[in-house]
Every structure is written in structure tokens, then in C-alpha cells.
Amino acid sequence: AEAPVAAFERRVLRSAAPHHYLRVRLELPDGGARPNAAQFKQLVVSALRELHGEVGAALPVDLLTYEEKTLSAILRVISSGLVKLWSALTLLGFYQNRRCAFRVLQTSPFLLALSGNSRELVL
Amino acid sequence: QNILIVCFSVGYSAVALNHVIDFKEKKQEIIKPVSPSELFPSLPIVQGTSKRIKVLTRLTLVVSDPSHCNLLRSTSANIRLYDVIAVYPKTEKLFHIACTTLDVDLVCINVTEKLPFYFRRPPVNMAIDRGIYFELLYTPAIKDSTMRRYTISNAISLMQICKGKNIVISSAAERPLELRGPYDVANLGLLFGLSESEAKAAVSTNCRATMLHGETRKTACGVVYTVKKPRKVEEEEATMPACKKAKTQA
């Protein structure tokens, strides 16, 4: 008797995820007023506009969660726009004439991957 | 010192402290570098490995005249104390000299103003062969929007000539807020026109190669190598049958 022929289908997908997710934290050392969610989104869009112009500012970016206490947020962007968004966040230096810095903590094409951070493991 | 603490927390495994010497002013003496052990009694460990973070010292010479380069050839004791030496040429001739003959590890590329000279392929190729790396700074791009344009335009013109090889991206941060994480800086490399692997190498492998280049420059004085001489086997074999022939004939 012959072994049954296994039937399977193999699909190879390259970069199939449509969105990329970024967990970022804004560092504002001086104890001034903290931005709320709308102002944070405005800051991200203005950073994109400064570096990549109107086309960059039109990039579909969504703010999924925002914590005002720690100034950390999760952003979602189209995969093709990841480099633009990330470079715009890196080169942002000022928020309302106050010095600030964006620290990108995690980035992943899957939202579930942002839940655990191996760098914060306490061994 | 605060900057270094932020560096460690962001994830760098080796940091170099820069000291800039400008030759336009009258009297310039090379002072001894600040020893890292004075700043930190014990350096923290790199995340994920068991080695300690390295803090190196680095000297940048701003040269606008060929006579300034004599300092490099002089055996001043203080130059040898620095781990990495970089040169910042201001004219085309000096760029050519720096790439071809000067004994340095890095050539800094000006990002704050329009380059007064165009890059040409021969000196850049010679620098790549010699193991010299070109350095780009990213902190001016954070401070000012005009400098952002100059940074990107100078970087792109450099990429066109050197095709992305031998690039190091570094920050000239004076405050802890001007520092960015290693992956952020690698992403900036993508903006400048590097490919993904080249961009990551600009932050990691090329920097390590520069450190090793500095170490070899400090320690190596001469090289001894042996060459295998080809053995003369054919002559011996040729003599043997001749003797045998002589015996049989006799």
C-alpha cells in the first residue's frame, strides 16, 4: 500500500503586515504642562511636516493609546511609511520651544509583540 | 556625565568622548584626555552580555592649513594617549591629503554648512582601501532646520561617491536630550540613502572597526612576516638519474 499523499498548500508572504506599530515615549525633562492626546498627535504630525513636508504630514498615523502620566504612546502607521515616521520622530527637537526627545521603545509589525519587552526583564 | 548615563540606558556598548582642537587660534596645546575612570568608578554592564561598557577618548583636529598636519607626525606624547584620532578638513587639498597620507582613523564631513568642495572618487577610494571611515554627525539636524537640509544634502552627495561603504554616523551631543538610540540612528542612515544593512553597519560594525584601527595605530610599530621560499626539488631529482646512468655505462 502506498503512503497517502499529503496535500498541503504553502504560502510565502513577504512583509504581509499592512501596518507597523511603534511604542514611543516623549521625554520632557522640564516640569511644564504635559500634552494631552490631541496635542501629542498634533506634535507627531508637525514633526512629519517639518521633515517630509505636506506629503509626510498626510501619512496616515493613528494614536492607539496614550498615557499622559508617562507620556508614552502606541502609534500605528502604514508599513511603507515607517521610515518616514521614525526619522521624523528621531529628528524632532523642540515642543513649544522646550527641548524634548522621542525615545522609540519597541517597534513591530504585530501589535501583540509590543506587550512584552525583553529589555525590561529583571533577571 | 549625565550624557553618559543616558547613553548606557539607551543601549550603546561603547562611547567615545570627543575633544576638538581648532588651529585657527594662536596657541593650542594638546592636553591630556580626561581618563574615563575619573568619571565613573565602575562602568555598568552592557545589557545582554557580561562585558562592561567601554568609554574611549577621541581627538578631532580642525585643519585649514597643511602646516597643521605636522602635529600628527610629531611624536608629542599626548597624542598617543587618545584612542581614536579624527581630522576635519576644510579644503579640498586637505581632504585629499587626509584620505591618502595622514595617519588618522576618521575623516569628519561637515554637516553644518554647504561643502566648499566636491567629493572626487580617487581620494575616497584610496581612503576606503586604507581603512579610513567617513563620519557624519546627526545632532545639528535636531537643533536647526537649515542644518537639517545641509546634513541630508552633504550625506547624499557623499553616498553617491562612496556607495555607502565606510560610513560612521555619530552624535556630537552636548546635552543628554540630544542623544538618540542606536536603531533610531540606523533609521537615519536609511534617510541618507544607505541600504538597511549598511545603515545598521554604520552604527555597529564600522564603529568597531574604527576602534580597532585606532588600537592598531597606537600599538603597531613594525611588522615582521615570513615568506615560504619555493624548495629546489627538481635539481636533486635531475642529478640522481645522471649518476645511475654513469654507473651502468661504465
Short mmCIF file of C-alpha atoms in Angstrom, two decimals:
data_model
loop_
_atom_site.label_atom_id
_atom_site.label_comp_id
_atom_site.label_asym_id
_atom_site.label_seq_id
_atom_site.Cartn_x
_atom_site.Cartn_y
_atom_site.Cartn_z
CA ALA A 1 0.00 0.00 0.00
CA GLU A 2 1.30 3.43 -0.79
CA ALA A 3 1.52 6.14 1.77
CA PRO A 4 -1.21 8.69 1.37
CA VAL A 5 -0.07 11.75 -0.46
CA ALA A 6 -0.09 14.66 1.92
CA ALA A 7 -1.84 17.59 0.44
CA PHE A 8 -0.83 20.92 1.69
CA GLU A 9 -0.52 24.35 0.38
CA ARG A 10 2.41 26.57 1.13
CA ARG A 11 2.15 30.32 1.11
CA VAL A 12 5.15 32.58 1.43
CA LEU A 13 4.32 36.14 2.35
CA ARG A 14 6.91 38.86 2.37
CA SER A 15 6.12 41.70 4.74
CA ALA A 16 2.46 40.96 4.65
CA ALA A 17 1.54 43.05 7.64
CA PRO A 18 -0.11 46.24 6.42
CA HIS A 19 0.68 48.30 9.50
CA HIS A 20 3.66 48.82 11.75
CA TYR A 21 3.25 49.63 15.42
CA LEU A 22 5.63 51.81 17.43
CA ARG A 23 5.74 52.27 21.17
CA VAL A 24 7.29 55.66 21.85
CA ARG A 25 7.95 57.83 24.86
CA LEU A 26 8.34 61.58 24.83
CA GLU A 27 10.91 62.92 27.21
CA LEU A 28 10.19 66.38 28.54
CA PRO A 29 12.53 66.99 31.43
CA ASP A 30 11.29 70.38 32.50
CA GLY A 31 8.19 70.27 34.64
CA GLY A 32 5.89 72.14 32.34
CA ALA A 33 2.41 71.34 31.12
CA ARG A 34 2.11 67.88 29.63
CA PRO A 35 0.48 67.47 26.24
CA ASN A 36 -2.83 65.66 26.10
CA ALA A 37 -3.71 63.14 23.40
CA ALA A 38 -4.76 65.67 20.78
CA GLN A 39 -1.67 67.77 21.31
CA PHE A 40 0.52 64.69 21.10
CA LYS A 41 -1.00 63.75 17.76
CA GLN A 42 -0.52 67.32 16.61
CA LEU A 43 3.13 67.11 17.63
CA VAL A 44 3.66 63.92 15.62
CA VAL A 45 2.01 65.41 12.54
CA SER A 46 4.04 68.61 12.83
CA ALA A 47 7.25 66.58 13.11
CA LEU A 48 6.32 64.78 9.90
CA ARG A 49 5.53 68.08 8.22
CA GLU A 50 8.87 69.61 9.25
CA LEU A 51 10.90 66.80 7.83
CA HIS A 52 8.85 65.39 4.96
CA GLY A 53 6.54 68.26 4.07
CA GLU A 54 2.86 68.11 3.28
CA VAL A 55 3.14 64.61 1.83
CA GLY A 56 4.66 63.42 5.08
CA ALA A 57 2.05 65.16 7.18
CA ALA A 58 -0.62 63.38 5.17
CA LEU A 59 0.75 59.98 6.15
CA PRO A 60 -2.00 58.00 7.91
CA VAL A 61 -0.79 57.77 11.51
CA ASP A 62 -3.08 56.63 14.31
CA LEU A 63 -2.57 57.13 18.01
CA LEU A 64 -3.83 53.93 19.57
CA THR A 65 -3.12 54.52 23.24
CA TYR A 66 -1.71 57.43 25.14
CA GLU A 67 -0.75 57.76 28.79
CA GLU A 68 -0.37 61.33 29.90
CA LYS A 69 1.40 60.41 33.09
CA THR A 70 4.34 58.70 31.46
CA LEU A 71 3.98 60.42 28.07
CA SER A 72 4.16 57.08 26.29
CA ALA A 73 2.04 56.11 23.33
CA ILE A 74 1.47 53.43 20.73
CA LEU A 75 1.33 54.65 17.15
CA ARG A 76 0.18 52.79 14.08
CA VAL A 77 1.43 53.63 10.62
CA ILE A 78 1.26 52.09 7.17
CA SER A 79 4.29 49.84 6.60
CA SER A 80 5.60 51.89 3.73
CA GLY A 81 5.62 54.98 5.90
CA LEU A 82 7.59 53.53 8.81
CA VAL A 83 10.96 55.01 7.79
CA LYS A 84 9.43 58.46 7.34
CA LEU A 85 7.65 58.43 10.67
CA TRP A 86 10.59 57.03 12.58
CA SER A 87 13.07 59.51 11.12
CA ALA A 88 10.68 62.41 11.76
CA LEU A 89 10.34 61.38 15.41
CA THR A 90 14.10 60.98 15.75
CA LEU A 91 14.90 64.43 14.42
CA LEU A 92 12.33 66.30 16.48
CA GLY A 93 14.00 68.58 18.98
CA PHE A 94 11.51 71.06 20.34
CA TYR A 95 7.97 71.07 21.64
CA GLN A 96 6.64 74.59 22.19
CA ASN A 97 10.18 75.88 22.49
CA ARG A 98 11.02 73.33 25.11
CA ARG A 99 13.69 70.77 24.47
CA CYS A 100 12.34 67.27 24.11
CA ALA A 101 13.34 63.89 22.75
CA PHE A 102 11.40 60.94 21.42
CA ARG A 103 12.58 57.53 22.54
CA VAL A 104 11.29 54.67 20.43
CA LEU A 105 11.00 51.75 22.81
CA GLN A 106 9.62 48.98 20.61
CA THR A 107 8.57 48.56 17.03
CA SER A 108 6.90 45.58 15.40
CA PRO A 109 4.53 44.70 12.58
CA PHE A 110 2.34 42.93 15.12
CA LEU A 111 0.60 44.66 17.96
CA LEU A 112 0.86 41.65 20.25
CA ALA A 113 4.64 41.84 20.17
CA LEU A 114 4.55 45.22 21.87
CA SER A 115 3.11 43.78 25.02
CA GLY A 116 6.34 42.27 26.28
CA ASN A 117 9.71 43.96 26.37
CA SER A 118 12.74 41.77 26.94
CA ARG A 119 14.85 44.79 27.80
CA GLU A 120 12.83 45.45 30.91
CA LEU A 121 13.30 41.97 32.24
CA VAL A 122 14.70 41.92 35.72
CA LEU A 123 16.92 38.89 36.00
CA GLN B 1 28.46 62.74 32.99
CA ASN B 2 24.68 62.80 32.62
CA ILE B 3 25.09 62.22 28.91
CA LEU B 4 27.00 59.04 29.56
CA ILE B 5 24.35 57.74 31.89
CA VAL B 6 21.72 58.31 29.22
CA CYS B 7 23.95 56.57 26.66
CA PHE B 8 24.11 53.49 28.77
CA SER B 9 20.39 53.39 29.37
CA VAL B 10 19.59 53.79 25.69
CA GLY B 11 21.69 50.83 24.71
CA TYR B 12 25.13 51.75 23.47
CA SER B 13 28.01 49.45 24.30
CA ALA B 14 30.93 51.79 23.62
CA VAL B 15 31.15 55.57 23.83
CA ALA B 16 33.95 57.93 22.77
CA LEU B 17 34.40 61.34 24.36
CA ASN B 18 35.49 63.94 21.87
CA HIS B 19 37.94 66.78 22.30
CA VAL B 20 38.14 69.31 19.48
CA ILE B 21 41.27 71.26 18.63
CA ASP B 22 40.99 74.21 16.27
CA PHE B 23 44.17 75.55 14.80
CA LYS B 24 42.96 78.99 13.90
CA GLU B 25 43.56 80.25 17.38
CA LYS B 26 47.06 81.10 18.29
CA LYS B 27 48.31 78.80 20.92
CA GLN B 28 46.89 75.35 21.03
CA GLU B 29 48.35 72.62 23.07
CA ILE B 30 47.08 69.13 23.16
CA ILE B 31 46.10 68.43 26.70
CA LYS B 32 45.82 65.08 28.26
CA PRO B 33 42.46 63.45 27.81
CA VAL B 34 40.13 63.00 30.73
CA SER B 35 40.52 59.49 31.91
CA PRO B 36 37.22 57.60 31.98
CA SER B 37 37.92 56.12 35.35
CA GLU B 38 37.67 59.56 36.88
CA LEU B 39 34.09 59.91 35.74
CA PHE B 40 32.81 56.52 36.74
CA PRO B 41 34.42 54.33 39.35
CA SER B 42 32.84 51.25 37.84
CA LEU B 43 31.17 51.12 34.48
CA PRO B 44 27.83 49.36 34.16
CA ILE B 45 27.49 46.16 32.21
CA VAL B 46 26.14 46.06 28.68
CA GLN B 47 22.63 44.69 28.62
CA GLY B 48 22.56 41.13 27.42
CA THR B 49 26.28 40.39 27.66
CA SER B 50 28.64 40.25 30.57
CA LYS B 51 31.15 42.82 29.39
CA ARG B 52 31.43 46.34 30.67
CA ILE B 53 30.71 49.39 28.58
CA LYS B 54 33.82 50.90 27.03
CA VAL B 55 34.49 54.61 27.26
CA LEU B 56 37.16 55.81 24.87
CA THR B 57 38.73 59.17 24.26
CA ARG B 58 38.91 60.81 20.89
CA LEU B 59 40.61 63.82 19.39
CA THR B 60 39.31 65.89 16.48
CA LEU B 61 41.68 68.22 14.65
CA VAL B 62 40.13 71.03 12.66
CA VAL B 63 42.67 71.66 9.91
CA SER B 64 42.53 74.53 7.48
CA ASP B 65 46.22 74.66 6.58
CA PRO B 66 48.69 71.95 5.59
CA SER B 67 51.11 73.02 8.30
CA HIS B 68 48.63 71.93 10.95
CA CYS B 69 49.12 68.34 9.89
CA ASN B 70 52.68 68.39 11.15
CA LEU B 71 51.29 67.91 14.60
CA LEU B 72 50.24 64.41 13.69
CA ARG B 73 53.71 63.44 12.65
CA SER B 74 55.37 64.91 15.69
CA THR B 75 55.89 62.49 18.49
CA SER B 76 54.05 64.52 21.05
CA ALA B 77 53.33 62.25 23.95
CA ASN B 78 49.79 63.48 24.45
CA ILE B 79 48.55 62.46 21.04
CA ARG B 80 49.31 58.87 21.80
CA LEU B 81 47.02 58.92 24.79
CA TYR B 82 43.93 59.29 22.64
CA ASP B 83 42.28 56.14 21.36
CA VAL B 84 40.80 57.49 18.14
CA ILE B 85 42.03 60.40 16.06
CA ALA B 86 39.79 62.25 13.63
CA VAL B 87 40.55 65.04 11.22
CA TYR B 88 38.17 67.67 9.91
CA PRO B 89 39.47 69.03 6.61
CA LYS B 90 38.27 72.39 5.43
CA THR B 91 39.62 72.50 1.90
CA GLU B 92 39.77 70.07 -0.98
CA LYS B 93 43.53 69.75 -0.85
CA LEU B 94 43.42 68.87 2.83
CA PHE B 95 40.67 66.33 2.18
CA HIS B 96 42.92 64.70 -0.40
CA ILE B 97 45.87 64.68 1.99
CA ALA B 98 43.77 63.30 4.81
CA CYS B 99 42.43 60.46 2.70
CA THR B 100 45.74 59.45 1.20
CA THR B 101 48.62 60.08 3.57
CA LEU B 102 47.54 61.18 7.03
CA ASP B 103 47.61 58.69 9.82
CA VAL B 104 44.08 59.08 11.16
CA ASP B 105 41.09 56.85 11.79
CA LEU B 106 38.18 59.09 10.81
CA VAL B 107 37.59 61.91 8.38
CA CYS B 108 34.78 64.18 9.54
CA ILE B 109 32.42 65.55 6.95
CA ASN B 110 31.00 68.97 7.59
CA VAL B 111 27.24 68.96 8.03
CA THR B 112 26.59 72.48 9.21
CA GLU B 113 27.26 74.37 6.01
CA LYS B 114 27.45 73.83 2.30
CA LEU B 115 30.59 71.94 1.40
CA PRO B 116 33.18 74.20 -0.22
CA PHE B 117 34.45 71.33 -2.34
CA TYR B 118 33.01 68.40 -4.20
CA PHE B 119 33.98 64.86 -3.40
CA ARG B 120 36.02 63.14 -6.04
CA ARG B 121 36.29 59.43 -6.49
CA PRO B 122 40.10 58.79 -6.35
CA PRO B 123 40.79 60.07 -2.82
CA VAL B 124 37.61 58.48 -1.49
CA ASN B 125 38.54 55.10 -2.95
CA MET B 126 42.04 55.36 -1.53
CA ALA B 127 40.61 56.13 1.90
CA ILE B 128 38.34 53.08 1.69
CA ASP B 129 41.33 50.90 0.80
CA ARG B 130 43.32 52.26 3.72
CA GLY B 131 40.53 51.60 6.18
CA ILE B 132 39.60 55.17 6.97
CA TYR B 133 35.98 55.90 7.73
CA PHE B 134 33.90 58.98 6.95
CA GLU B 135 31.93 60.43 9.79
CA LEU B 136 28.57 62.19 9.72
CA LEU B 137 27.02 63.98 12.65
CA TYR B 138 23.30 63.99 13.36
CA THR B 139 22.90 66.35 16.31
CA PRO B 140 22.87 69.56 14.25
CA ALA B 141 19.90 68.11 12.42
CA ILE B 142 17.97 68.01 15.67
CA LYS B 143 18.70 71.58 16.57
CA ASP B 144 18.08 73.59 13.44
CA SER B 145 16.10 73.11 10.26
CA THR B 146 18.67 74.75 7.96
CA MET B 147 21.31 72.40 9.24
CA ARG B 148 18.95 69.52 8.56
CA ARG B 149 18.98 70.37 4.88
CA TYR B 150 22.76 70.65 4.78
CA THR B 151 23.19 67.38 6.66
CA ILE B 152 21.00 65.47 4.25
CA SER B 153 22.41 67.08 1.12
CA ASN B 154 26.03 66.54 2.13
CA ALA B 155 25.29 62.98 3.17
CA ILE B 156 23.61 62.19 -0.13
CA SER B 157 26.49 63.60 -2.15
CA LEU B 158 28.93 61.51 -0.10
CA MET B 159 26.83 58.40 -0.68
CA GLN B 160 26.90 58.90 -4.41
CA ILE B 161 30.67 58.79 -4.45
CA CYS B 162 31.44 56.15 -1.88
CA LYS B 163 28.36 53.94 -2.47
CA GLY B 164 27.67 53.63 1.23
CA LYS B 165 30.88 51.98 2.31
CA ASN B 166 32.93 53.08 5.31
CA ILE B 167 30.38 55.38 6.87
CA VAL B 168 30.05 56.07 10.56
CA ILE B 169 27.17 58.12 11.96
CA SER B 170 27.80 59.73 15.30
CA SER B 171 26.30 62.37 17.51
CA ALA B 172 28.01 65.47 18.80
CA ALA B 173 25.63 65.66 21.70
CA GLU B 174 26.22 68.25 24.35
CA ARG B 175 23.11 67.50 26.34
CA PRO B 176 21.55 64.18 27.25
CA LEU B 177 18.40 65.09 25.34
CA GLU B 178 20.25 65.32 22.06
CA LEU B 179 21.15 61.68 22.06
CA ARG B 180 19.19 59.10 20.11
CA GLY B 181 19.09 55.34 20.37
CA PRO B 182 21.13 53.12 18.05
CA TYR B 183 18.20 51.88 15.99
CA ASP B 184 16.93 55.44 15.54
CA VAL B 185 20.31 56.45 14.18
CA ALA B 186 20.36 53.43 11.87
CA ASN B 187 16.99 54.58 10.53
CA LEU B 188 18.52 58.00 9.82
CA GLY B 189 21.06 56.18 7.70
CA LEU B 190 18.19 54.96 5.54
CA LEU B 191 17.21 58.60 5.01
CA PHE B 192 20.71 59.40 3.83
CA GLY B 193 20.47 56.78 1.13
CA LEU B 194 22.16 53.77 2.68
CA SER B 195 20.69 50.31 2.36
CA GLU B 196 19.34 48.66 5.50
CA SER B 197 22.38 46.51 6.21
CA GLU B 198 24.75 49.39 5.50
CA ALA B 199 22.78 51.65 7.82
CA LYS B 200 22.99 49.21 10.69
CA ALA B 201 26.68 48.66 9.98
CA ALA B 202 27.24 52.42 10.15
CA VAL B 203 26.29 52.30 13.80
CA SER B 204 27.78 48.98 14.80
CA THR B 205 30.39 47.20 12.68
CA ASN B 206 32.05 50.25 11.19
CA CYS B 207 32.39 51.87 14.60
CA ARG B 208 34.01 48.76 15.98
CA ALA B 209 36.37 48.69 13.01
CA THR B 210 37.33 52.30 13.74
CA MET B 211 38.11 51.42 17.34
CA LEU B 212 40.33 48.56 16.22
CA HIS B 213 42.01 50.77 13.64
CA GLY B 214 42.84 53.21 16.43
CA GLU B 215 44.20 50.43 18.58
CA THR B 216 46.45 49.12 15.84
CA ARG B 217 47.65 52.62 15.14
CA LYS B 218 48.56 53.07 18.78
CA THR B 219 50.35 49.80 19.22
CA ALA B 220 51.83 48.71 15.91
CA CYS B 221 55.33 49.97 15.08
CA GLY B 222 56.52 47.44 12.58
CA VAL B 223 55.53 44.19 11.02
CA VAL B 224 57.60 41.04 10.58
CA TYR B 225 56.41 38.37 8.24
CA THR B 226 57.95 35.20 6.85
CA VAL B 227 57.76 34.09 3.25
CA LYS B 228 57.98 30.48 2.19
CA LYS B 229 60.80 30.02 -0.31
CA PRO B 230 59.98 27.51 -3.06
CA ARG B 231 62.12 24.41 -2.48
CA LYS B 232 64.53 23.40 -5.19
CA VAL B 233 63.42 19.79 -5.58
CA GLU B 234 63.79 19.45 -9.33
CA GLU B 235 67.58 19.84 -9.34
CA GLU B 236 68.14 16.96 -6.93
CA GLU B 237 65.99 14.63 -8.93
CA ALA B 238 67.80 15.60 -12.05
CA THR B 239 71.19 14.70 -10.57
CA MET B 240 70.20 11.22 -9.40
CA PRO B 241 69.45 9.58 -12.72
CA ALA B 242 72.61 11.10 -14.19
CA CYS B 243 74.76 9.22 -11.64
CA LYS B 244 72.93 5.99 -12.27
CA LYS B 245 73.44 6.34 -15.93
CA ALA B 246 77.13 6.87 -15.44
CA LYS B 247 77.43 3.62 -13.42
CA THR B 248 75.59 1.45 -15.87
CA GLN B 249 77.55 2.82 -18.77
CA ALA B 250 80.76 2.25 -17.03
#
